Coordinates of C-alpha atoms and ligand atoms in Angstrom, one line a residue:
M1 CA 88.1 98.1 89.7
I2 CA 91.5 98.9 91.3
K3 CA 92.7 97.0 94.1
N4 CA 92.3 99.0 97.3
T5 CA 89.8 101.3 96.1
L6 CA 86.0 101.2 95.6
L7 CA 86.1 104.0 93.0
P8 CA 86.5 103.0 89.3
A9 CA 89.6 104.2 87.5
A10 CA 87.4 106.4 85.4
E11 CA 86.6 108.6 88.3
F12 CA 90.3 109.3 89.1
C13 CA 90.9 109.9 85.4
Q14 CA 88.0 112.4 85.3
R15 CA 89.5 114.2 88.3
R16 CA 92.9 114.6 86.7
S17 CA 91.0 116.0 83.5
D18 CA 89.2 118.4 85.7
F19 CA 92.3 119.5 87.5
I20 CA 94.0 119.9 84.2
T21 CA 91.2 122.1 83.0
K22 CA 91.9 124.4 86.0
M23 CA 95.8 124.6 85.5
P24 CA 97.0 127.8 83.7
A25 CA 98.3 127.1 80.0
N26 CA 101.9 126.0 79.4
T27 CA 102.4 124.7 83.1
I28 CA 103.0 121.2 84.7
A29 CA 101.8 119.9 88.0
L30 CA 104.0 117.8 90.0
I31 CA 102.2 115.8 92.8
S32 CA 104.2 113.5 95.2
A33 CA 102.9 110.2 96.6
G34 CA 103.7 109.6 100.4
K35 CA 106.8 108.2 101.8
E36 CA 107.1 105.1 104.0
V37 CA 107.8 106.3 107.5
T38 CA 110.2 104.4 110.0
R39 CA 108.8 103.3 113.3
S40 CA 111.7 102.1 114.6
N41 CA 115.1 100.6 113.2
D42 CA 113.8 98.7 110.0
T43 CA 110.1 98.6 110.9
E44 CA 107.8 101.1 109.1
Y45 CA 104.3 102.4 110.2
P46 CA 101.4 101.2 108.0
F47 CA 101.8 103.2 104.7
C48 CA 99.3 106.0 104.4
Q49 CA 99.1 107.6 100.8
S50 CA 99.3 111.3 100.5
K51 CA 95.8 112.2 100.1
N52 CA 96.2 114.9 97.5
F53 CA 98.1 112.3 95.4
Y54 CA 95.5 109.4 96.0
Y55 CA 92.6 111.9 95.1
L56 CA 94.2 112.3 91.6
T57 CA 95.5 108.8 91.1
G58 CA 94.0 105.9 93.4
F59 CA 97.5 104.8 93.3
N60 CA 98.6 103.4 96.5
E61 CA 102.5 103.1 96.3
P62 CA 104.9 105.2 97.9
D63 CA 107.5 107.3 96.1
A64 CA 105.5 107.8 93.0
I65 CA 105.2 111.0 91.2
L66 CA 102.2 112.2 89.1
A67 CA 102.9 114.8 86.2
L68 CA 100.1 116.7 84.9
V69 CA 101.0 118.5 81.8
K70 CA 99.0 121.4 80.2
G71 CA 100.7 122.7 77.0
E72 CA 99.6 125.7 75.0
G73 CA 97.0 123.7 73.1
V74 CA 94.3 121.2 74.7
E75 CA 96.1 118.4 72.6
A76 CA 99.2 118.7 74.6
E77 CA 97.3 117.4 77.9
Q78 CA 98.9 114.4 79.6
S79 CA 98.9 112.7 82.8
V80 CA 102.1 110.8 83.4
L81 CA 103.1 108.5 86.3
F82 CA 106.6 107.8 87.7
S83 CA 106.5 104.8 89.9
R84 CA 108.9 102.0 91.2
E85 CA 109.8 99.5 88.7
K86 CA 109.1 95.8 89.0
D87 CA 111.9 94.1 91.0
S88 CA 111.5 90.4 91.7
F89 CA 114.0 90.5 94.8
Q90 CA 112.3 93.5 96.4
E91 CA 108.9 92.0 95.6
V92 CA 109.6 88.8 97.4
W93 CA 110.9 90.6 100.6
H94 CA 108.5 93.6 100.7
G95 CA 105.4 92.9 98.4
R96 CA 104.0 93.3 95.0
R97 CA 104.4 96.4 92.9
V98 CA 102.1 97.6 90.3
G99 CA 105.0 98.4 87.7
Q100 CA 104.5 100.7 84.7
L101 CA 102.7 98.4 82.4
A102 CA 99.7 97.7 84.7
A103 CA 99.6 101.4 85.9
V104 CA 98.9 102.5 82.4
E105 CA 96.3 99.7 81.9
N106 CA 94.5 99.7 85.2
Y107 CA 94.8 103.3 86.2
Q108 CA 94.3 105.1 82.8
F109 CA 97.4 107.2 82.9
D110 CA 98.4 108.2 79.5
L111 CA 102.2 107.2 80.1
C112 CA 104.0 105.6 83.0
F113 CA 107.7 105.5 83.6
S114 CA 110.0 104.0 86.3
L115 CA 111.4 106.5 88.8
A116 CA 114.9 105.7 87.3
E117 CA 113.7 107.4 84.0
V118 CA 113.0 110.8 85.7
S119 CA 115.9 112.5 84.1
E120 CA 115.2 111.4 80.8
Q121 CA 111.4 111.6 80.6
L122 CA 110.4 114.0 83.3
L123 CA 112.9 116.8 82.7
P124 CA 111.7 117.4 79.1
L125 CA 108.2 117.7 80.1
I126 CA 109.2 120.4 82.8
E127 CA 111.6 122.2 80.2
G128 CA 109.9 125.1 78.6
K129 CA 106.9 125.4 80.8
S130 CA 106.3 128.9 82.4
S131 CA 105.8 127.5 85.9
V132 CA 105.6 124.3 88.0
L133 CA 102.6 123.7 90.3
I134 CA 103.1 121.6 93.5
C135 CA 101.4 121.1 96.7
Q136 CA 104.0 123.4 98.6
Q137 CA 103.1 122.7 102.5
E138 CA 103.0 118.8 101.7
H139 CA 106.4 117.7 101.3
G140 CA 109.5 119.9 102.0
V141 CA 111.7 117.3 100.7
F142 CA 109.7 117.1 97.4
E143 CA 109.9 120.8 96.9
Q144 CA 113.7 120.5 97.0
Q145 CA 113.7 117.8 94.6
V146 CA 111.7 119.9 92.2
L147 CA 114.2 122.8 92.6
S148 CA 117.3 120.6 91.8
W149 CA 115.3 119.4 88.5
L150 CA 115.0 123.1 87.8
A151 CA 118.6 123.7 88.4
E152 CA 119.7 120.8 86.0
I153 CA 117.4 122.2 83.2
R154 CA 119.2 125.6 83.9
K155 CA 122.5 124.0 83.2
L156 CA 121.4 123.4 79.8
A157 CA 120.7 127.0 79.1
R158 CA 123.3 127.2 76.4
T159 CA 121.5 124.4 74.3
G160 CA 118.3 126.8 74.5
A161 CA 116.6 124.9 77.4
K162 CA 114.4 127.2 79.5
A163 CA 113.5 126.4 83.0
P164 CA 110.2 127.4 84.6
K165 CA 110.5 130.6 86.5
S166 CA 108.1 129.9 89.3
L167 CA 106.9 127.3 91.8
V168 CA 103.1 127.8 92.3
D169 CA 101.1 126.3 95.1
C170 CA 98.3 124.3 93.6
S171 CA 96.9 122.9 96.8
E172 CA 93.9 125.2 96.7
I173 CA 92.8 123.9 93.5
I174 CA 92.8 120.2 94.6
H175 CA 91.3 121.2 98.0
E176 CA 88.3 122.8 96.4
M177 CA 87.8 119.8 94.4
R178 CA 88.0 117.4 97.2
L179 CA 85.6 119.5 99.2
H180 CA 82.6 118.7 96.8
K181 CA 82.1 115.0 97.0
S182 CA 80.7 112.8 94.0
D183 CA 78.0 110.4 94.4
A184 CA 80.6 107.7 94.1
E185 CA 82.5 109.5 97.2
L186 CA 79.3 109.8 99.2
D187 CA 78.5 106.1 98.8
I188 CA 81.9 105.3 100.2
M189 CA 81.3 107.6 103.1
R190 CA 78.0 106.0 103.8
Q191 CA 79.7 102.7 104.0
V192 CA 82.3 103.8 106.2
N193 CA 79.9 105.4 108.4
V194 CA 77.7 102.2 108.6
I195 CA 81.1 100.1 109.5
S196 CA 82.0 102.8 112.2
G197 CA 78.5 103.0 113.6
A198 CA 78.5 99.3 114.0
A199 CA 81.9 99.6 115.8
H200 CA 80.5 102.1 118.1
Q201 CA 77.4 99.9 119.0
R202 CA 79.8 96.9 119.7
A203 CA 81.9 98.9 122.0
M204 CA 78.6 99.9 124.1
Q205 CA 77.6 96.2 124.1
R206 CA 81.1 95.0 125.4
T207 CA 81.8 97.9 127.9
S208 CA 81.7 97.3 131.5
A209 CA 83.3 98.5 134.7
G210 CA 86.9 97.2 135.3
K211 CA 87.7 96.7 131.5
F212 CA 90.7 98.8 130.1
E213 CA 90.0 101.6 127.7
Y214 CA 92.2 99.9 125.3
Q215 CA 90.2 96.7 125.4
I216 CA 87.1 98.6 124.1
E217 CA 89.6 100.2 121.6
A218 CA 90.3 96.6 120.3
E219 CA 86.7 95.9 119.8
L220 CA 86.4 99.1 117.6
L221 CA 89.4 98.0 115.5
Y222 CA 88.1 94.5 115.3
E223 CA 84.8 95.7 113.9
F224 CA 86.5 98.3 111.3
A225 CA 88.9 95.8 110.0
S226 CA 86.4 92.9 109.8
N227 CA 84.2 95.1 107.6
G228 CA 86.9 96.1 105.1
A229 CA 88.0 99.3 106.9
R230 CA 91.3 98.0 107.9
Y231 CA 92.7 101.0 109.6
P232 CA 91.0 103.5 111.9
A233 CA 91.1 107.0 110.1
Y234 CA 92.8 108.7 113.2
G235 CA 93.9 107.4 116.8
S236 CA 90.8 106.2 118.5
I237 CA 89.8 108.3 121.6
V238 CA 88.5 105.9 124.3
A239 CA 88.1 108.2 127.3
G240 CA 86.3 107.0 130.6
G241 CA 85.3 109.5 133.1
D242 CA 87.5 112.7 133.5
N243 CA 89.6 111.6 130.5
A244 CA 86.9 112.7 128.4
N245 CA 87.7 116.4 129.2
I246 CA 91.0 115.9 127.3
L247 CA 89.9 116.5 123.7
H248 CA 92.3 114.3 121.9
Y249 CA 93.0 111.8 124.7
T250 CA 94.6 108.7 122.9
D251 CA 96.5 107.1 125.8
N252 CA 93.5 104.6 126.4
D253 CA 95.2 102.9 129.2
E254 CA 92.9 103.3 132.2
A255 CA 90.3 101.1 133.8
L256 CA 86.6 101.8 133.3
I257 CA 84.8 102.8 136.5
N258 CA 81.3 102.0 137.3
G259 CA 79.2 105.3 137.5
D260 CA 81.4 107.2 134.8
L261 CA 80.7 108.0 131.2
L262 CA 82.8 106.7 128.4
L263 CA 83.4 108.9 125.4
I264 CA 84.4 107.3 122.3
D265 CA 85.4 109.2 119.1
A266 CA 86.6 106.8 116.5
G267 CA 86.0 106.0 112.9
G268 CA 87.3 103.8 110.2
E269 CA 88.9 104.6 106.8
L270 CA 87.6 102.9 103.8
A271 CA 89.2 103.3 100.5
G272 CA 90.9 106.4 101.9
Y273 CA 87.8 107.9 103.3
A274 CA 87.2 108.8 107.0
A275 CA 84.3 108.4 109.4
D276 CA 84.5 110.6 112.4
I277 CA 81.9 109.5 115.0
T278 CA 81.6 110.3 118.7
R279 CA 79.4 108.7 121.2
T280 CA 79.2 109.0 125.0
F281 CA 77.5 106.5 127.3
P282 CA 77.4 105.2 130.8
V283 CA 79.9 102.4 131.7
N284 CA 77.3 100.7 133.5
G285 CA 74.6 101.0 130.9
Q286 CA 72.4 103.5 132.9
F287 CA 72.8 107.4 132.7
S288 CA 72.8 109.1 136.3
V289 CA 70.4 112.2 136.6
E290 CA 73.2 114.6 136.0
Q291 CA 74.7 112.6 133.2
K292 CA 71.2 112.4 131.6
A293 CA 70.8 116.2 131.9
I294 CA 74.0 117.3 130.2
Y295 CA 73.7 114.5 127.6
Q296 CA 70.3 115.7 126.6
L297 CA 71.2 119.1 126.2
V298 CA 74.3 118.2 124.0
L299 CA 72.0 115.9 121.8
D300 CA 69.3 118.7 121.5
S301 CA 71.9 121.1 120.3
Q302 CA 73.4 118.7 117.9
N303 CA 69.9 118.0 116.5
L304 CA 69.3 121.9 116.3
A305 CA 72.3 122.3 114.2
I306 CA 71.9 119.2 112.0
S307 CA 68.2 120.2 111.1
A308 CA 69.3 123.7 110.0
I309 CA 71.8 122.3 107.5
K310 CA 71.0 123.1 103.7
P311 CA 72.6 124.7 100.8
K312 CA 73.7 128.4 101.7
Q313 CA 73.7 127.7 105.3
T314 CA 77.0 128.5 107.2
F315 CA 78.9 127.2 110.2
A316 CA 78.9 130.6 111.5
E317 CA 75.1 130.5 111.7
L318 CA 75.0 126.9 113.0
N319 CA 77.6 128.0 115.9
R320 CA 75.1 130.9 116.7
L321 CA 72.3 128.7 117.0
V322 CA 74.1 126.1 119.1
C323 CA 75.9 128.7 121.3
N324 CA 72.7 130.4 122.2
F325 CA 70.9 127.0 122.8
L326 CA 73.8 125.7 125.1
T327 CA 74.2 129.0 127.0
Q328 CA 70.5 129.1 128.0
A329 CA 70.5 125.4 128.9
L330 CA 73.5 125.6 131.0
Y331 CA 72.0 128.8 132.7
D332 CA 68.8 126.8 133.3
L333 CA 70.8 124.0 135.0
G334 CA 72.6 126.4 137.3
I335 CA 76.0 125.7 135.8
L336 CA 76.2 129.1 134.1
K337 CA 75.4 132.0 136.6
G338 CA 74.6 135.6 136.2
D339 CA 72.6 137.8 133.8
I340 CA 71.2 135.6 131.2
T341 CA 71.3 138.5 128.4
L342 CA 74.9 139.2 129.2
L343 CA 75.7 135.5 129.1
L344 CA 74.1 135.0 125.7
A345 CA 75.9 138.2 124.3
Q346 CA 79.1 136.5 125.6
N347 CA 78.6 133.0 124.3
A348 CA 79.1 132.1 127.9
C349 CA 78.7 128.3 126.9
K350 CA 82.2 128.4 125.5
K351 CA 83.5 127.9 128.9
Y352 CA 82.1 124.4 128.6
F353 CA 81.8 123.9 124.9
I354 CA 85.8 124.5 124.1
H355 CA 86.0 123.5 120.4
G356 CA 84.6 124.2 117.1
L357 CA 81.0 122.8 116.1
G358 CA 82.5 120.8 113.3
H359 CA 84.7 120.7 110.3
W360 CA 85.0 119.2 106.7
L361 CA 85.3 115.4 106.4
G362 CA 86.5 113.2 103.5
L363 CA 89.9 111.8 102.7
D364 CA 91.3 113.5 105.7
V365 CA 89.5 113.6 109.0
H366 CA 89.9 117.1 109.2
D367 CA 89.6 117.6 105.7
V368 CA 90.9 120.1 103.3
G369 CA 88.7 123.0 102.0
D370 CA 88.5 126.8 102.8
Y371 CA 86.0 127.7 105.5
H372 CA 86.1 131.3 104.4
S373 CA 86.6 132.5 108.0
N374 CA 87.0 136.2 108.6
Q375 CA 88.8 138.1 111.4
Q376 CA 86.4 137.0 114.0
R377 CA 87.1 133.5 113.1
E378 CA 83.5 133.1 112.0
Q379 CA 83.2 130.3 109.3
L380 CA 81.0 132.2 106.6
R381 CA 81.3 129.8 103.6
P382 CA 77.9 128.9 102.3
F383 CA 77.3 125.1 102.2
A384 CA 76.7 123.5 98.8
P385 CA 75.3 120.0 97.9
G386 CA 78.2 117.3 98.2
M387 CA 79.9 119.0 100.9
V388 CA 80.3 116.6 104.1
M389 CA 80.9 117.9 107.5
T390 CA 80.8 116.7 111.2
I391 CA 78.5 118.2 113.8
E392 CA 80.0 117.5 117.1
P393 CA 78.9 119.7 119.9
G394 CA 80.1 118.8 123.5
I395 CA 80.3 120.0 127.2
Y396 CA 83.2 119.3 129.2
I397 CA 83.2 119.8 133.0
P398 CA 86.6 118.6 134.4
L399 CA 86.8 117.2 137.9
S400 CA 89.0 120.2 138.7
D401 CA 86.4 122.7 137.9
K402 CA 85.3 124.0 141.5
S403 CA 83.0 127.0 140.1
V404 CA 80.1 124.3 139.8
D405 CA 78.3 121.9 141.9
E406 CA 80.2 119.0 142.6
K407 CA 77.7 116.6 141.1
W408 CA 78.5 118.0 137.5
R409 CA 82.3 117.5 137.7
G410 CA 84.1 114.9 135.7
I411 CA 81.2 114.9 133.3
G412 CA 82.4 115.0 129.4
V413 CA 80.0 114.5 126.7
R414 CA 80.4 114.9 122.9
I415 CA 78.1 113.6 120.2
E416 CA 79.3 113.7 116.6
D417 CA 77.8 112.7 113.3
N418 CA 78.8 113.0 109.7
I419 CA 76.4 115.1 107.6
A420 CA 76.3 115.6 103.8
V421 CA 74.7 118.6 102.3
T422 CA 71.9 117.7 99.8
E423 CA 69.9 119.9 97.2
S424 CA 67.0 120.2 99.5
G425 CA 68.7 119.9 103.1
F426 CA 71.1 117.3 104.6
E427 CA 71.6 113.4 104.9
N428 CA 72.9 112.2 108.2
L429 CA 75.4 109.5 107.1
T430 CA 75.7 108.2 110.7
V431 CA 72.6 106.1 110.8
N432 CA 73.3 103.1 113.0
A433 CA 75.1 104.2 116.1
A434 CA 72.6 104.6 119.0
K435 CA 72.3 108.0 120.1
T436 CA 69.2 108.8 122.2
I437 CA 69.3 108.0 125.9
A438 CA 66.7 105.4 125.5
D439 CA 68.4 103.7 122.5
I440 CA 71.7 103.7 124.2
E441 CA 70.4 102.2 127.4
K442 CA 68.6 99.6 125.3
V443 CA 71.6 98.4 123.1
M444 CA 73.7 98.2 126.6
A445 CA 71.0 96.3 128.2
N446 CA 71.4 93.5 125.7
Ligands
LIG1 N1 88.1 113.0 115.8 C1 88.8 114.3 115.9 C2 87.4 115.2 115.9 O1 86.5 115.1 116.1 O2 87.8 116.4 115.3
LIG2 MN1 85.4 115.6 114.3
LIG3 MN1 85.8 112.9 116.3

């Protein structure tokens, strides 16, 4: 088992081999690790590995480079890592490094060299290939670096050296692989959901009027880290009252008010994999009549979408189901007014359901993978077993919305679960965060 990951090295090795199978013959793929990012002066943000690099290596150090080589024949396939060399001075100050010997042994690379050996060892691997595959949008700086290596090879043209003629973006190949989760990945995603669900329950139990949003955020972070998910997968949203109507609210610096709702959108990261869960609950533990009405219709719409998930289903169809349901329900409450046939035809609920129904989830919270969207922005890609997505309907009625009765204003509700597509339907990975009105009120009463 590699440190910092719950996946065996063999799984990463298999991914590299699957990736090489998809590469054109006589090419080399160069995938760059992440860089440390300065927070201020000489302090850095916690390091977050480039997810494409991590997917193919499980290697968690900055600055490394993975070279995947595909020659003309199968026998010429190689996976080679370039990484920081062991350095006792640097390691005393900044932490241990894996080094080259342990990288080969523990991560199953064919070869590993230090970064100082790039000219000597990497350029010969690039030379003579027809193209270089890179993840183009990821690291502009790395692309410049690759171009400079090609320039170095071109300088040797008189000796017969041939530089590859093109840089080809291979992000899509990795993204497609990342979209389809293995059993081992699903298992980690189950675990990070359980940890994150427990964090939401802890937040419910510790919420009371007068506390600050960041104090509830601290409860989430405590529960994540104490259970192995040391960092949150994204900035936690802890939004009391009208703050819930700011979709990516992360200021988290206001006091909670008796009678308001609290929306929490937060998930931990475990072995690189994200959970993305939202719960909305009353600060005082008891939903008001209006809060109950909005909450229940959001929950019903979420259940409608989740229960329709199965292979070959699409986000476009789930959106249609949810939009029809929410439009009718908001009309029945008197929040949407007018001709119901027209309102349904116009997807009138979008006035209050102002974001998408869900997204892919995995190593990134908004994970990679094509949605096959058409010009109308409908997401037509058929689901397949092993895909994981969020389902997160919401209704947002800001205090400033004078078009509705005052009693509805300031209510913002989102409910978000993480769902895996299975052979026969779906598996809801979000199993332990209270969600029905009765369950939430019960958790908060204890
Ligand atoms: N946490 C961001 C989202 O739900 O998409
Ligand atoms: Mn989400
Ligand atoms: Mn979310």
